[in-house]
Each structure stands twice: as structure tokens, then as C-alpha cells.
Amino acid sequence: MNKLQKALKTNALFSGISGIILILLNHQIALVFGTTNYTVFWVIGLLLIYFSITIWYEIKKQRRFAVLWIIIQDYSWVLGSLILIVFNPFEITQIGNFIIAIVALIVLFMGINQMNGLKEIK
């Protein structure tokens, strides 16, 4: 398994597990984030599971454009997280913002690793 495949596998596992957690614990997570809108958490969870499936597909294929699209989505997640933290339009709790920041850092790290792995693929 090359560096790109390892980076993609890490992203797929993290995204899939995160999606499952958001779906199964959506009510509890909503409380931690200070909202009664728990629907958003299971919707994001479903999207993360779908994202995870698309990443699993690319672990074997390693199509340059498709992997780049995954990386762009990761960086978009990080940017969106930063916007949520800075402007806090949904009045997310402090612990909620801390969780968003931690996840964003993990996603940023995965995006960087995938980019480095992509550079090694010809």
C-alpha cells in the first residue's frame, strides 16, 4: 500500500466512523452543541458515510482528478469549520466550537497527507 492509499484509507475510516457517530448520537451531540436541531447531525452523518464510500473507491483506482476532488472537499470542510468558529452564526457552544476545531485540524492533516501522497503518484 503506497502513501496515497494509506492517507485515503485514514480519511475513509475517519469520515465513515464520524458519520456513524453523528447518526447514532445525533440527539446527544445536538445537546453538546447547544441546539435542539438534531437533524443536521444525522444529515451530515449520512453525507460523511457517502463521502467515505467514494474515498474507498479511489483507494484502488487512484485517479488523479478524483483524489484531487477529495482533497478539495477536505480543505472546504476546514474552511467551512473556520467560518463557523469565527462567525458562530448558529450560536454553537464553546465545547462545540472546540470539537469543530479538533475535527478541522484532523481533516487538514489528512488533506495534506493525501496531497503529499498524490505528488508521488505519476
GROMACS .gro file of C-alpha atoms in nm:
model
  122
    1MET     CA    1   0.000   0.000   0.000
    2ASN     CA    2   0.151   0.334  -0.105
    3LYS     CA    3   0.141   0.664   0.086
    4LEU     CA    4  -0.165   0.792  -0.101
    5GLN     CA    5  -0.360   0.475  -0.034
    6LYS     CA    6  -0.276   0.494   0.337
    7ALA     CA    7  -0.383   0.859   0.352
    8LEU     CA    8  -0.708   0.785   0.169
    9LYS     CA    9  -0.778   0.486   0.393
   10THR     CA   10  -0.731   0.703   0.703
   11ASN     CA   11  -0.971   0.962   0.562
   12ALA     CA   12  -1.228   0.698   0.465
   13LEU     CA   13  -1.219   0.540   0.811
   14PHE     CA   14  -1.235   0.874   0.993
   15SER     CA   15  -1.519   1.002   0.775
   16GLY     CA   16  -1.717   0.679   0.797
   17ILE     CA   17  -1.680   0.642   1.173
   18SER     CA   18  -1.762   1.011   1.224
   19GLY     CA   19  -2.073   0.971   1.008
   20ILE     CA   20  -2.191   0.669   1.206
   21ILE     CA   21  -2.134   0.851   1.536
   22LEU     CA   22  -2.327   1.157   1.414
   23ILE     CA   23  -2.619   0.938   1.308
   24LEU     CA   24  -2.631   0.722   1.620
   25LEU     CA   25  -2.573   1.002   1.873
   26ASN     CA   26  -2.739   1.294   1.694
   27HIS     CA   27  -2.955   1.394   1.994
   28GLN     CA   28  -2.665   1.387   2.239
   29ILE     CA   29  -2.436   1.575   2.000
   30ALA     CA   30  -2.704   1.840   1.946
   31LEU     CA   31  -2.712   1.897   2.323
   32VAL     CA   32  -2.333   1.936   2.336
   33PHE     CA   33  -2.353   2.191   2.052
   34GLY     CA   34  -2.632   2.379   2.230
   35THR     CA   35  -2.907   2.322   1.976
   36THR     CA   36  -3.235   2.137   1.953
   37ASN     CA   37  -3.185   2.081   1.580
   38TYR     CA   38  -3.051   1.728   1.578
   39THR     CA   39  -3.150   1.666   1.214
   40VAL     CA   40  -2.842   1.847   1.085
   41PHE     CA   41  -2.617   1.593   1.260
   42TRP     CA   42  -2.770   1.285   1.103
   43VAL     CA   43  -2.776   1.457   0.761
   44ILE     CA   44  -2.404   1.539   0.792
   45GLY     CA   45  -2.353   1.183   0.914
   46LEU     CA   46  -2.517   1.040   0.602
   47LEU     CA   47  -2.308   1.269   0.380
   48LEU     CA   48  -1.990   1.162   0.559
   49ILE     CA   49  -2.075   0.795   0.504
   50TYR     CA   50  -2.131   0.865   0.135
   51PHE     CA   51  -1.803   1.059   0.121
   52SER     CA   52  -1.629   0.765   0.290
   53ILE     CA   53  -1.763   0.524   0.028
   54THR     CA   54  -1.634   0.743  -0.256
   55ILE     CA   55  -1.291   0.753  -0.091
   56TRP     CA   56  -1.282   0.372  -0.057
   57TYR     CA   57  -1.343   0.351  -0.430
   58GLU     CA   58  -1.043   0.574  -0.500
   59ILE     CA   59  -0.807   0.377  -0.276
   60LYS     CA   60  -0.776   0.122  -0.557
   61LYS     CA   61  -0.832   0.347  -0.859
   62GLN     CA   62  -0.614   0.642  -0.751
   63ARG     CA   63  -0.743   0.862  -1.032
   64ARG     CA   64  -0.562   1.192  -1.004
   65PHE     CA   65  -0.864   1.419  -1.062
   66ALA     CA   66  -1.088   1.219  -0.826
   67VAL     CA   67  -0.828   1.226  -0.548
   68LEU     CA   68  -0.778   1.597  -0.602
   69TRP     CA   69  -1.155   1.641  -0.567
   70ILE     CA   70  -1.143   1.455  -0.233
   71ILE     CA   71  -0.863   1.685  -0.117
   72ILE     CA   72  -1.059   1.994  -0.225
   73GLN     CA   73  -1.359   1.869  -0.026
   74ASP     CA   74  -1.138   1.819   0.280
   75TYR     CA   75  -0.997   2.171   0.251
   76SER     CA   76  -1.351   2.306   0.201
   77TRP     CA   77  -1.453   2.131   0.525
   78VAL     CA   78  -1.165   2.304   0.704
   79LEU     CA   79  -1.260   2.643   0.559
   80GLY     CA   80  -1.626   2.593   0.649
   81SER     CA   81  -1.525   2.495   1.002
   82LEU     CA   82  -1.315   2.808   1.035
   83ILE     CA   83  -1.607   3.023   0.922
   84LEU     CA   84  -1.837   2.852   1.174
   85ILE     CA   85  -1.590   2.911   1.456
   86VAL     CA   86  -1.510   3.273   1.370
   87PHE     CA   87  -1.863   3.396   1.297
   88ASN     CA   88  -2.060   3.142   1.508
   89PRO     CA   89  -2.387   3.203   1.316
   90PHE     CA   90  -2.566   2.920   1.498
   91GLU     CA   91  -2.452   3.014   1.849
   92ILE     CA   92  -2.263   2.690   1.895
   93THR     CA   93  -2.134   2.626   2.246
   94GLN     CA   94  -1.769   2.665   2.335
   95ILE     CA   95  -1.722   2.288   2.358
   96GLY     CA   96  -1.898   2.253   2.020
   97ASN     CA   97  -1.656   2.500   1.864
   98PHE     CA   98  -1.365   2.314   2.024
   99ILE     CA   99  -1.487   1.987   1.869
  100ILE     CA  100  -1.525   2.159   1.530
  101ALA     CA  101  -1.167   2.291   1.559
  102ILE     CA  102  -1.023   1.949   1.651
  103VAL     CA  103  -1.203   1.777   1.364
  104ALA     CA  104  -1.093   2.053   1.124
  105LEU     CA  105  -0.729   2.004   1.226
  106ILE     CA  106  -0.759   1.629   1.169
  107VAL     CA  107  -0.919   1.685   0.828
  108LEU     CA  108  -0.649   1.940   0.737
  109PHE     CA  109  -0.379   1.689   0.832
  110MET     CA  110  -0.547   1.422   0.617
  111GLY     CA  111  -0.574   1.662   0.324
  112ILE     CA  112  -0.206   1.748   0.347
  113ASN     CA  113  -0.111   1.378   0.366
  114GLN     CA  114  -0.328   1.300   0.065
  115MET     CA  115  -0.171   1.587  -0.129
  116ASN     CA  116   0.177   1.459  -0.045
  117GLY     CA  117   0.074   1.108  -0.147
  118LEU     CA  118  -0.074   1.236  -0.472
  119LYS     CA  119   0.256   1.404  -0.559
  120GLU     CA  120   0.425   1.062  -0.551
  121ILE     CA  121   0.179   0.911  -0.797
  122LYS     CA  122   0.270   0.955  -1.162
   0.00000   0.00000   0.00000
